Short mmCIF file of C-alpha atoms in Angstrom, two decimals:
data_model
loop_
_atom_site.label_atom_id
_atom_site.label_comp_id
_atom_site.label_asym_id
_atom_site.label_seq_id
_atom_site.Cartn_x
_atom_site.Cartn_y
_atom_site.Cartn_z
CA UNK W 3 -2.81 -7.43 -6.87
CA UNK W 4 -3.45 -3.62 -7.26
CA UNK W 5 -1.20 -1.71 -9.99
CA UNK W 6 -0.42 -1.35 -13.86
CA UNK W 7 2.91 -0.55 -14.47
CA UNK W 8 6.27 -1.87 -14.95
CA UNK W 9 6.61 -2.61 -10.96
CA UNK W 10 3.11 -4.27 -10.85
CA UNK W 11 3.95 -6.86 -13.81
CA UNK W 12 7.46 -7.96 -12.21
CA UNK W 13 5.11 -8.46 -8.76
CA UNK W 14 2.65 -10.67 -11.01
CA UNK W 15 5.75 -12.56 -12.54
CA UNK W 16 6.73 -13.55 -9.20
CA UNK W 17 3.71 -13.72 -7.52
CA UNK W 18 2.74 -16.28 -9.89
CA UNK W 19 5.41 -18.44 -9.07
CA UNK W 20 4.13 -18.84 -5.23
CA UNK W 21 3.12 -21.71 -3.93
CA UNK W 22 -0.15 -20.30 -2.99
CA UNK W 23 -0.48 -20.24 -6.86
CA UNK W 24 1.08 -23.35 -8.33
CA UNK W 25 0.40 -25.68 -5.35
CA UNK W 26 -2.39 -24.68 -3.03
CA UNK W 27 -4.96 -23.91 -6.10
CA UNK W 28 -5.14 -20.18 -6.05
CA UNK W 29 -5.70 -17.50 -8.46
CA UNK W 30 -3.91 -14.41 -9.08
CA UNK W 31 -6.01 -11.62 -9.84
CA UNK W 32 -4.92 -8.34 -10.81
CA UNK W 33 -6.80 -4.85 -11.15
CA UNK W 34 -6.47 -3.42 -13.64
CA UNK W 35 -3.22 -4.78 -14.81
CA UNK W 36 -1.55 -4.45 -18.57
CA UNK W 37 -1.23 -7.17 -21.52
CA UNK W 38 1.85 -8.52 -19.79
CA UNK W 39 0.79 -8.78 -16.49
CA UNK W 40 -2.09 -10.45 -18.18
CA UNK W 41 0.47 -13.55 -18.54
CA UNK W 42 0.45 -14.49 -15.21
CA UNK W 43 -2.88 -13.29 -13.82
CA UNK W 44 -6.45 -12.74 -14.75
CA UNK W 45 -7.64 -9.25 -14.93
CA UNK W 46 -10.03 -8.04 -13.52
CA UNK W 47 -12.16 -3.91 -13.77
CA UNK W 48 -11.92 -2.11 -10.50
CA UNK W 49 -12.05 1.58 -9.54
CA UNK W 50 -9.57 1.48 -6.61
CA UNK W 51 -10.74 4.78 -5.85
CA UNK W 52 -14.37 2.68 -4.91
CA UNK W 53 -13.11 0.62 -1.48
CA UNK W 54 -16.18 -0.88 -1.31
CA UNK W 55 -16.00 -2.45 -4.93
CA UNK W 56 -13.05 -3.83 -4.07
CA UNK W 57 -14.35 -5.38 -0.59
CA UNK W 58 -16.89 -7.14 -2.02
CA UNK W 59 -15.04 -7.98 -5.14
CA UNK W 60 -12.38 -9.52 -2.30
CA UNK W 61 -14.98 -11.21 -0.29
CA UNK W 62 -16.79 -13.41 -3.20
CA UNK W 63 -13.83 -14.43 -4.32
CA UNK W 64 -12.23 -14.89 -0.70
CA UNK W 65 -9.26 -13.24 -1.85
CA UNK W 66 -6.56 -14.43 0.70
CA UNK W 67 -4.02 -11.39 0.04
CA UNK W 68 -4.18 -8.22 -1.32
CA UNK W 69 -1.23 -6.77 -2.59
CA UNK W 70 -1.13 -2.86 -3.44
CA UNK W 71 1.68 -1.35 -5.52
CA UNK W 72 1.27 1.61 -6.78
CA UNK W 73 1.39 4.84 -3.84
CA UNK W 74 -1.53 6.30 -4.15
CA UNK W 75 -4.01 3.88 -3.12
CA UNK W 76 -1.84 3.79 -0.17
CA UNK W 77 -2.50 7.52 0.45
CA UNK W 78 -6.19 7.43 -0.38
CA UNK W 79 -6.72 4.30 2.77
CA UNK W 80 -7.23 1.20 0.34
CA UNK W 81 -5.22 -1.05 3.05
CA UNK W 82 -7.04 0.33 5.88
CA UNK W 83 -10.16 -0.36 4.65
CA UNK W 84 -9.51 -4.02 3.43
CA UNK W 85 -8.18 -5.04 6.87
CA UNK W 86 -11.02 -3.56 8.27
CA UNK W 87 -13.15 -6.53 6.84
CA UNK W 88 -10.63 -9.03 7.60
CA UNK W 89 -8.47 -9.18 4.15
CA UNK W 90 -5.20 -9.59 4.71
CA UNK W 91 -2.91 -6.53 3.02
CA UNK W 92 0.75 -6.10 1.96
CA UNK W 93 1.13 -2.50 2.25
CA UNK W 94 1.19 0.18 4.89
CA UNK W 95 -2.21 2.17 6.56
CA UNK W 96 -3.15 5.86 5.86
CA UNK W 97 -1.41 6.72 8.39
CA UNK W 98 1.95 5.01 7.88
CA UNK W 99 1.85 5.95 4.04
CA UNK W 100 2.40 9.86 4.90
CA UNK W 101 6.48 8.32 5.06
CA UNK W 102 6.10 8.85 0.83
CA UNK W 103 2.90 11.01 0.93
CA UNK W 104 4.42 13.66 2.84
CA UNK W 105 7.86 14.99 2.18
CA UNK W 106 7.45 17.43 4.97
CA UNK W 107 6.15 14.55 7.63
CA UNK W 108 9.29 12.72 6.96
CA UNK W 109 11.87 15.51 7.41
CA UNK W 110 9.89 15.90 10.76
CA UNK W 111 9.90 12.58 11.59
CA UNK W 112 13.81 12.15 10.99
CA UNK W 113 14.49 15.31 12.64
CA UNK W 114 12.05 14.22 16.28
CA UNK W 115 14.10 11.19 15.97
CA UNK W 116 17.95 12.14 14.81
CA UNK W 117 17.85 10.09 11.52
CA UNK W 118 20.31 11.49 9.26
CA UNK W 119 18.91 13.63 6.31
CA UNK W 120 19.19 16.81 4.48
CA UNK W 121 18.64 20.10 6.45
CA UNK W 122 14.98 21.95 5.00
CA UNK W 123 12.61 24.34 5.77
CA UNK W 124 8.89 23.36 4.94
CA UNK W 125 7.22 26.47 2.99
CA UNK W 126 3.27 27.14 2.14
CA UNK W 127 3.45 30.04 -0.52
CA UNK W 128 5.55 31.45 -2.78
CA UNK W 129 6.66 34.38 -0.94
CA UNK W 130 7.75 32.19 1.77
CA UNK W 131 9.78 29.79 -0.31
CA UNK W 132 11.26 32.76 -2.01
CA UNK W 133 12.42 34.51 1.32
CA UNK W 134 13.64 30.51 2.71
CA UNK W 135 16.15 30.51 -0.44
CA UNK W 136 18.18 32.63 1.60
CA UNK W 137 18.77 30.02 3.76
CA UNK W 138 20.27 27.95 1.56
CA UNK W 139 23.15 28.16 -0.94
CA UNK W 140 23.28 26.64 -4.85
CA UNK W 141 21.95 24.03 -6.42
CA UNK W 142 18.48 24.54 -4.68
CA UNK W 143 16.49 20.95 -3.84
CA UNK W 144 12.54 21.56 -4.51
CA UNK W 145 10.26 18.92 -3.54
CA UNK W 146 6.57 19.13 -3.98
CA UNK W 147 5.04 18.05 -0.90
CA UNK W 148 2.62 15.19 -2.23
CA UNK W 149 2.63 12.55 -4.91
CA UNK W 150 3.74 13.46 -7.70
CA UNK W 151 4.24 10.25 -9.95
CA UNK W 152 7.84 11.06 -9.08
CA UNK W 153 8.63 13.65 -11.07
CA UNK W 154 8.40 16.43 -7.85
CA UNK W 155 11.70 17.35 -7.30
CA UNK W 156 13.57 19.80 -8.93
CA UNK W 157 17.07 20.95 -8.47
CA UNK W 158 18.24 24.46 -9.75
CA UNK W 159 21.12 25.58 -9.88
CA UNK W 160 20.36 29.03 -9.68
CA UNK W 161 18.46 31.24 -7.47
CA UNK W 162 17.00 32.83 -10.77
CA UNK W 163 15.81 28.60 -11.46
CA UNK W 164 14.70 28.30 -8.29
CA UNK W 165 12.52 31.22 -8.37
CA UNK W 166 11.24 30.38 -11.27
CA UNK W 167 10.45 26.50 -10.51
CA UNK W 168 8.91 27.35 -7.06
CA UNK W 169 6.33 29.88 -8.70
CA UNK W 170 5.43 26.43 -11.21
CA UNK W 171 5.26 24.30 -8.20
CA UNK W 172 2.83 27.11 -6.27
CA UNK W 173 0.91 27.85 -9.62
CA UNK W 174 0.02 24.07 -10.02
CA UNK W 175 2.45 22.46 -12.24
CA UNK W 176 1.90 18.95 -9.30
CA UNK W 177 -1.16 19.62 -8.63
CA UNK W 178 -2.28 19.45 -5.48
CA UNK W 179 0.95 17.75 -4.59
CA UNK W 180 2.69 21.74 -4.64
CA UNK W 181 0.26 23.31 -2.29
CA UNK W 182 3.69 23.06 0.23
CA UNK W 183 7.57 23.05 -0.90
CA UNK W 184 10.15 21.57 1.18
CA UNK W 185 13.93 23.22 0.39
CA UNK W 186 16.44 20.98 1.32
CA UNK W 187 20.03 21.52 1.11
CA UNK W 188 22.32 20.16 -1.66
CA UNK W 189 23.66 16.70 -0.35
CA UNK W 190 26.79 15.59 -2.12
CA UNK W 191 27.12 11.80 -3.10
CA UNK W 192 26.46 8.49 -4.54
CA UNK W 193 22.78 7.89 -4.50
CA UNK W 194 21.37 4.17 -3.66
CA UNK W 195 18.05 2.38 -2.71
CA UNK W 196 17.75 -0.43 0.51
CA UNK W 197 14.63 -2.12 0.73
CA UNK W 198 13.25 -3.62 4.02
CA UNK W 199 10.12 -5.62 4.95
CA UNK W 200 8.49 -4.98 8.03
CA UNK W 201 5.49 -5.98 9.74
CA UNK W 202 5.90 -3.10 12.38
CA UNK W 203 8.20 -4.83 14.19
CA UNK W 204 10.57 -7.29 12.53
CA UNK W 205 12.58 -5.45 10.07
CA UNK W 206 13.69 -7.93 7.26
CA UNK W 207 16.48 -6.27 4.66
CA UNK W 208 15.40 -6.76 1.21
CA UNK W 209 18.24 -5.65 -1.39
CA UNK W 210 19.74 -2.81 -2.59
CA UNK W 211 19.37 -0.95 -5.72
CA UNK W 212 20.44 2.02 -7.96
CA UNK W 213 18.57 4.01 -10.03
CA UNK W 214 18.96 5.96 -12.73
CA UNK W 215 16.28 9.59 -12.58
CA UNK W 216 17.63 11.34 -14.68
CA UNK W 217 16.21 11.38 -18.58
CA UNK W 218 19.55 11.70 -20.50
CA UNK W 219 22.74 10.00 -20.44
CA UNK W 220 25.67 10.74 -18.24
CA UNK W 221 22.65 12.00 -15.19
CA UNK W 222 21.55 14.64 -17.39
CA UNK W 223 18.34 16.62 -18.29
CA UNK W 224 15.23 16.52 -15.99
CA UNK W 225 13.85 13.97 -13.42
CA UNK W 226 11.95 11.24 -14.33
CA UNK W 227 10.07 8.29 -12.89
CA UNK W 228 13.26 6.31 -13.41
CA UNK W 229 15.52 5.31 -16.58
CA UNK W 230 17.03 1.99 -15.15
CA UNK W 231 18.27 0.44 -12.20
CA UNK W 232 20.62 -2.40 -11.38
CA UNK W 233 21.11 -4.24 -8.13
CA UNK W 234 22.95 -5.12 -6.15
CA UNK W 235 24.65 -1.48 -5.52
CA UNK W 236 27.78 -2.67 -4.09
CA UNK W 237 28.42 1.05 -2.96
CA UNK W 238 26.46 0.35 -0.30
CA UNK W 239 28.66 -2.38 0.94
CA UNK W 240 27.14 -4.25 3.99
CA UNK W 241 29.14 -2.24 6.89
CA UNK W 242 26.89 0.85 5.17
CA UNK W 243 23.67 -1.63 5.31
CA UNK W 244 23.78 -2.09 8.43
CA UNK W 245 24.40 1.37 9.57
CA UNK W 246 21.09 2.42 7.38
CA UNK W 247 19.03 -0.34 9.22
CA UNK W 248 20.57 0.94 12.48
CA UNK W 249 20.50 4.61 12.41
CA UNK W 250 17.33 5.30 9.59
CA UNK W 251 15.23 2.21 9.35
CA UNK W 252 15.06 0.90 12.97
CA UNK W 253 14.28 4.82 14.15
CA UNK W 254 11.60 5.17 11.72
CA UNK W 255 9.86 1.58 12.69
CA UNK W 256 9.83 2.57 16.08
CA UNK W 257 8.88 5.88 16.02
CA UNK W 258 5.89 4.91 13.74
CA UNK W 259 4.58 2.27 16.02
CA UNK W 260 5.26 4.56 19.04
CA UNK W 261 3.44 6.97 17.34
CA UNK W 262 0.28 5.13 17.19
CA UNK W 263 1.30 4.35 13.45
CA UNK W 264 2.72 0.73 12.77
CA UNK W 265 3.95 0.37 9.46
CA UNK W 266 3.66 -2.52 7.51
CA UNK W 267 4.77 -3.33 4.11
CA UNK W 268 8.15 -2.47 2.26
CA UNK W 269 9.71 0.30 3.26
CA UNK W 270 11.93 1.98 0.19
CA UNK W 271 14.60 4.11 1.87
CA UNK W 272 16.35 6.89 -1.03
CA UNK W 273 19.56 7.15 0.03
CA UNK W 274 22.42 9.66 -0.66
CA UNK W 275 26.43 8.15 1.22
CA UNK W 276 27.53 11.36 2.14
CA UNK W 277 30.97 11.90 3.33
CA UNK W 278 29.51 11.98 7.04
CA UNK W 279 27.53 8.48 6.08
CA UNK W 280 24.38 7.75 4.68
CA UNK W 281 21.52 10.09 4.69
CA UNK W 282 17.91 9.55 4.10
CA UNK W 283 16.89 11.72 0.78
CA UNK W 284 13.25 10.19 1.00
CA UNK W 285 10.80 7.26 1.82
CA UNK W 286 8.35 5.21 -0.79
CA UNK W 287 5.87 3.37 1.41
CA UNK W 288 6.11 0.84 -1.95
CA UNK W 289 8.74 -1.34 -4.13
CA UNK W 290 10.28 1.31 -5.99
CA UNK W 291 9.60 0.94 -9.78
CA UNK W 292 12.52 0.37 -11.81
CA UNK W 293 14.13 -0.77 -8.82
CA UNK W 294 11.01 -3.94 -8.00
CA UNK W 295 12.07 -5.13 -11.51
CA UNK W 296 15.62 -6.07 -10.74
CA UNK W 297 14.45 -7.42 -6.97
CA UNK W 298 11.99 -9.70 -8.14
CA UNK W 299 14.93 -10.94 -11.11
CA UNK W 300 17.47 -11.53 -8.39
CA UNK W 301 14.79 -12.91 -5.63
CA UNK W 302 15.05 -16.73 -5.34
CA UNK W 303 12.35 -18.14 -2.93
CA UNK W 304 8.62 -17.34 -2.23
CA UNK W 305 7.28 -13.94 -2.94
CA UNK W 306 3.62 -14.89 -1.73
CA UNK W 307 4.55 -16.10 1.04
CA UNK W 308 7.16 -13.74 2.73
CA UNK W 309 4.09 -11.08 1.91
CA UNK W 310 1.35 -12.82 3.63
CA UNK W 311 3.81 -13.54 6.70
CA UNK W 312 4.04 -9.56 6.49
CA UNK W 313 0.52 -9.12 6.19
CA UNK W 314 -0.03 -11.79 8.88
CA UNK W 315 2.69 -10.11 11.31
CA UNK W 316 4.84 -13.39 11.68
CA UNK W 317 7.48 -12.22 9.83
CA UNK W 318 10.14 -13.12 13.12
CA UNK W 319 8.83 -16.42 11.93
CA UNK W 320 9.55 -16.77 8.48
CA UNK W 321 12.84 -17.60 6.83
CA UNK W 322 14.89 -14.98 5.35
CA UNK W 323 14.76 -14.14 1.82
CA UNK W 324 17.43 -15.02 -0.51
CA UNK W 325 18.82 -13.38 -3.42
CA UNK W 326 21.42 -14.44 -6.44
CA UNK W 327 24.80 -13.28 -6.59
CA UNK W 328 23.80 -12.36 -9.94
CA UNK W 329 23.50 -8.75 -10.88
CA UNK W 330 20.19 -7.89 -12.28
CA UNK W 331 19.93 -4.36 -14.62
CA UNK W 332 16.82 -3.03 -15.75
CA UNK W 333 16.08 -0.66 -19.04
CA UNK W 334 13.50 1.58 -19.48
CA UNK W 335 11.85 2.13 -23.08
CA UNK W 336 10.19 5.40 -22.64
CA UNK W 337 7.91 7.20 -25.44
CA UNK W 338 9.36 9.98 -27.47
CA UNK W 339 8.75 13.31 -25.48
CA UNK W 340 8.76 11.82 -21.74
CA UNK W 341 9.14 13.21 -18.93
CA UNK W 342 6.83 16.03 -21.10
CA UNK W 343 3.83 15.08 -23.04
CA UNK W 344 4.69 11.23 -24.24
CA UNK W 345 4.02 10.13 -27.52
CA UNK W 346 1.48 7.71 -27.39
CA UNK W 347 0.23 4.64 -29.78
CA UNK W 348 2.92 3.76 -31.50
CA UNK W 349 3.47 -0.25 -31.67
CA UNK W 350 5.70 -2.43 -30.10
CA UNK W 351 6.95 -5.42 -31.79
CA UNK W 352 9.79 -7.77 -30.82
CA UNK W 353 9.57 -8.62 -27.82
CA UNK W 354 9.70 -12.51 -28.05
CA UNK W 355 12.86 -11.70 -29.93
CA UNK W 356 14.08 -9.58 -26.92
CA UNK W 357 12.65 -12.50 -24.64
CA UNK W 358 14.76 -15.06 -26.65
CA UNK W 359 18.35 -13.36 -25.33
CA UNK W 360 17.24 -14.68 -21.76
CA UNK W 361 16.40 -11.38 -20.42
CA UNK W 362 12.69 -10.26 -19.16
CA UNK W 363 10.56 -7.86 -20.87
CA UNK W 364 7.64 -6.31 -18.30
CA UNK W 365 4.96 -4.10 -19.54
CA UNK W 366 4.68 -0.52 -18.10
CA UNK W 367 2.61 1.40 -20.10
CA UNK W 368 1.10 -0.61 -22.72
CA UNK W 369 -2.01 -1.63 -23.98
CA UNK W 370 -3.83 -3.69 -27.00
CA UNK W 371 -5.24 -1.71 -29.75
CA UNK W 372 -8.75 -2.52 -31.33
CA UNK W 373 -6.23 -5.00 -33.72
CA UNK W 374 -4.76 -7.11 -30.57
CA UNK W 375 -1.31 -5.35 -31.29
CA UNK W 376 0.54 -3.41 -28.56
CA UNK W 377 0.99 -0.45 -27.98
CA UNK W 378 2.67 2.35 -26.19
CA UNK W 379 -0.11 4.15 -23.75
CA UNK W 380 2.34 5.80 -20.94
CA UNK W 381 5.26 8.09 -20.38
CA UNK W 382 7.91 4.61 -19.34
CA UNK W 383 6.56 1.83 -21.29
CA UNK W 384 8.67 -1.14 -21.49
CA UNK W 385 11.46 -2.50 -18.73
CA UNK W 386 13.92 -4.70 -20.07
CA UNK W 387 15.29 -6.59 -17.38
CA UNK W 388 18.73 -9.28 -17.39
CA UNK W 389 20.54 -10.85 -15.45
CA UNK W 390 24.29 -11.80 -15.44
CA UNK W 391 27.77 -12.34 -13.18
CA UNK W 392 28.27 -9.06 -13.09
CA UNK W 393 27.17 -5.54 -14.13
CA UNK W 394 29.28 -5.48 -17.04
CA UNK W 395 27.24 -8.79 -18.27
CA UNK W 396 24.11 -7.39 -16.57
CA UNK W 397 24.21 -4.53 -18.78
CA UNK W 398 25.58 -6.01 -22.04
CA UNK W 399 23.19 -8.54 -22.01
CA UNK W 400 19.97 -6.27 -21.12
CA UNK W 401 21.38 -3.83 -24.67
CA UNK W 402 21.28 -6.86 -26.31
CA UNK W 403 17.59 -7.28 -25.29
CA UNK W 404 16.94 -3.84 -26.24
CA UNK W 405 18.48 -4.22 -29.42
CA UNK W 406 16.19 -7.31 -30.52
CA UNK W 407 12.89 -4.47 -29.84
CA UNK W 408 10.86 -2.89 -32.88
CA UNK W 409 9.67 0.29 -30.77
CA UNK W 410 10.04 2.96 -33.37
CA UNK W 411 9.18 5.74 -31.01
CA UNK W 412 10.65 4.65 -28.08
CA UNK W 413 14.10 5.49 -26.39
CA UNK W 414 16.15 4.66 -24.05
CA UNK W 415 19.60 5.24 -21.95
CA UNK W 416 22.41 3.56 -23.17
CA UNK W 417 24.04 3.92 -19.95
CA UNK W 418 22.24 2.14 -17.08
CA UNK W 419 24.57 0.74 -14.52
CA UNK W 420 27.70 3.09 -15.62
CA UNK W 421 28.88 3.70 -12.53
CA UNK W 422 28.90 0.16 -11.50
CA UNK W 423 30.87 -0.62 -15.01
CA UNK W 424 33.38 2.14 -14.70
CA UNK W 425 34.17 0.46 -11.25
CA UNK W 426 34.54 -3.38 -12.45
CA UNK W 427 36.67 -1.93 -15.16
CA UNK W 428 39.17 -0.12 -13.33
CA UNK W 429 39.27 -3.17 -10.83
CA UNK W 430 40.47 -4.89 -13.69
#
């Protein structure tokens, strides 16, 4: 398995459960992992950048699935060139992974097809995306075109903010990532995640989710990577489901294979349910990461295997996955200072205490000092992840978790799954 983070050690946690693990004598191996994926999985040092490192590293040890999670060795062709030696891979080509590596090849894709999204105008320079504001009236949506660890999108809600964030974007605040701005229109609505496998042609749902982006409590303050999640999102009710799988997923499946582009792998669809129905905000050609964290809680059944059917394209064979009724809500421990410069090194204690309350603690930005303690080495460093009947005891009981942590210069939301809790209250 390919990744680091907080989405990568819930993957490992499940992976390891697999039959191909516990029964049929395999190893999971993960590059280059974190202290808690090392639970479950022995690492291993790879360059990911370095495809042929990793094809030989797969072929000696006759690795019989690779798993990728993280987006940008999607982008950079990792998949591609494993299956070109005959290594199975969950996770889309090149090709395919433009759906997240591309803002701009999406909206073009959705609008060659009719899937419902946010009008936009694609811009190259600053002058352009200055003169394009006039198309559109306040808040602005900014997206940076490429990756950018998903902190890309800004919205202002003045043309004055705007302005101002489009000459960052331009002037490299994302890198290359801002070399083109897509402007979208304001869409008004609940935002919600659906997940789907597909192996190009069988489309398999896989859960819903909400996230949480925004860094302060009550959706306030800047983006970020993701502050929680919770799922199921029973906003998205399963008349809406299936009107996402009919009129965004299916359209994008097929258009990609007609296209000359099959994609394979999970396919993360952003949602916003819009007064006209749901509309696609954006793809992830990955499991979305805080959102993976309360999948893989709620997932009963085979992880390994419902990948390597994927990988294997037999997935109109293979049984459909299951899920708990439960409600699973995840909390992210960030450093002090994220989404800005994090504060890193400071230690992390507790979490066998937090562990003891029957919730899940998975590493996403930590590492072992020259000591063997923990510490904090990333912007979102710890996701603490329970379960309960409900997202009232989903959310009490991951606080409680939380509560039991020593991570002096951490913080958190006290919020996660709001919404969801104002609802069950006023049902009574």
């Amino acid at each position: 398995m390919a990744g680091s983070g907080g989405r990568e050690h819930a993957l490992a946690w499940k992976l390891a459960q697999s039959r191909l693990i516990t029964h049929e004598g395999g190893t999971l191996y993960a590059t280059p992992g974190n202290p808690g994926i090392a639970h479950h999985a022995e690492l291993v040092a790879l360059d990911l950048t370095d495809h042929a490192a990793v094809i030989r590293f797969c072929e000696d040890k006759r690795i019989g699935l690779v798993v990728i999670g993280p987006e940008a060795p999607l982008v950079d062709g990792l998949g591609d060139s494993l299956r070109a030696e005959g290594v199975p891979v969950f996770g889309p080509s090149k090709a395919a992974a433009q759906l997240e590596g591309s803002k701009g090849f999406t909206k073009d894709l959705c609008e060659r097809t009719g899937i419902p999204t946010a009008g936009y105008v694609r811009t190259t320079s600053l002058d352009e995306a200055k003169a394009a504001l006039d198309r559109f009236v306040s808040p602005y949506v900014l997206k940076a075109d490429g990756l950018a660890a998903g902190k890309g999108v800004v919205i202002a809600e003045t043309r004055q903010d705007a302005e101002e964030a489009l000459a960052d974007m331009f002037g490299g605040a994302f890198g290359e990532a801002g070399a083109e701005v897509v402007i979208e229109e304001f869409m008004v609505g609940e935002e919600a995640s659906f997940f789907a496998i597909t192996d190009g042609a069988t489309i398999v749902p896989f859960g819903s989710a909400q996230d949480h982006k925004r860094v302060g409590e009550g959706d306030t303050g800047p983006n970020t990577g993701g502050m929680g999640a919770y799922s199921p999102a029973p906003v998205l009710t399963p008349l809406l489901e299936g009107e996402v799988i009919e009129r965004i997923i299916a359209p994008t499946v097929r258009a990609m294979a007609n296209e000359g582009m099959p994609y394979s792998g999970v396919l993360y669809a952003g949602l916003m349910l819009t007064a006209q129905g749901p509309k696609l905000i954006e793809y992830n050609c990955r499991f979305g990461d805080p959102e993976c964290q309360v999948l893989m809680m709620r997932l009963e059944g085979d992880l390994g295997d419902l990948l390597l059917a994927c990988a294997e394209n037999r997935l109109a064979r293979h049984p459909m996955p299951h899920f708990s009724a439960d409600t699973a809500l995840t909390v992210v421990m960030a450093a002090e200072g994220y989404p800005g410069t994090p504060k890193k090194g400071g230690h992390i204690g507790g979490i066998d205490q937090a562990e003891a309350t029957g919730a899940k603690v998975f590493h996403a930005g930590t590492s072992l000092d020259a000591d063997g303690g923990l510490i904090s080495t990333g912007g979102r460093v710890l996701n603490v992840t329970a379960r309960g009947a409900n997202a009232t005891e989903a959310q009490a009981a991951a606080y409680r978790a939380v509560d039991a942590l020593d991570f002096p210069d951490g913080f958190c939301r006290r919020d996660i799954g709001w919404r969801e809790v104002a609802r069950e209250k006023d049902a009574g």
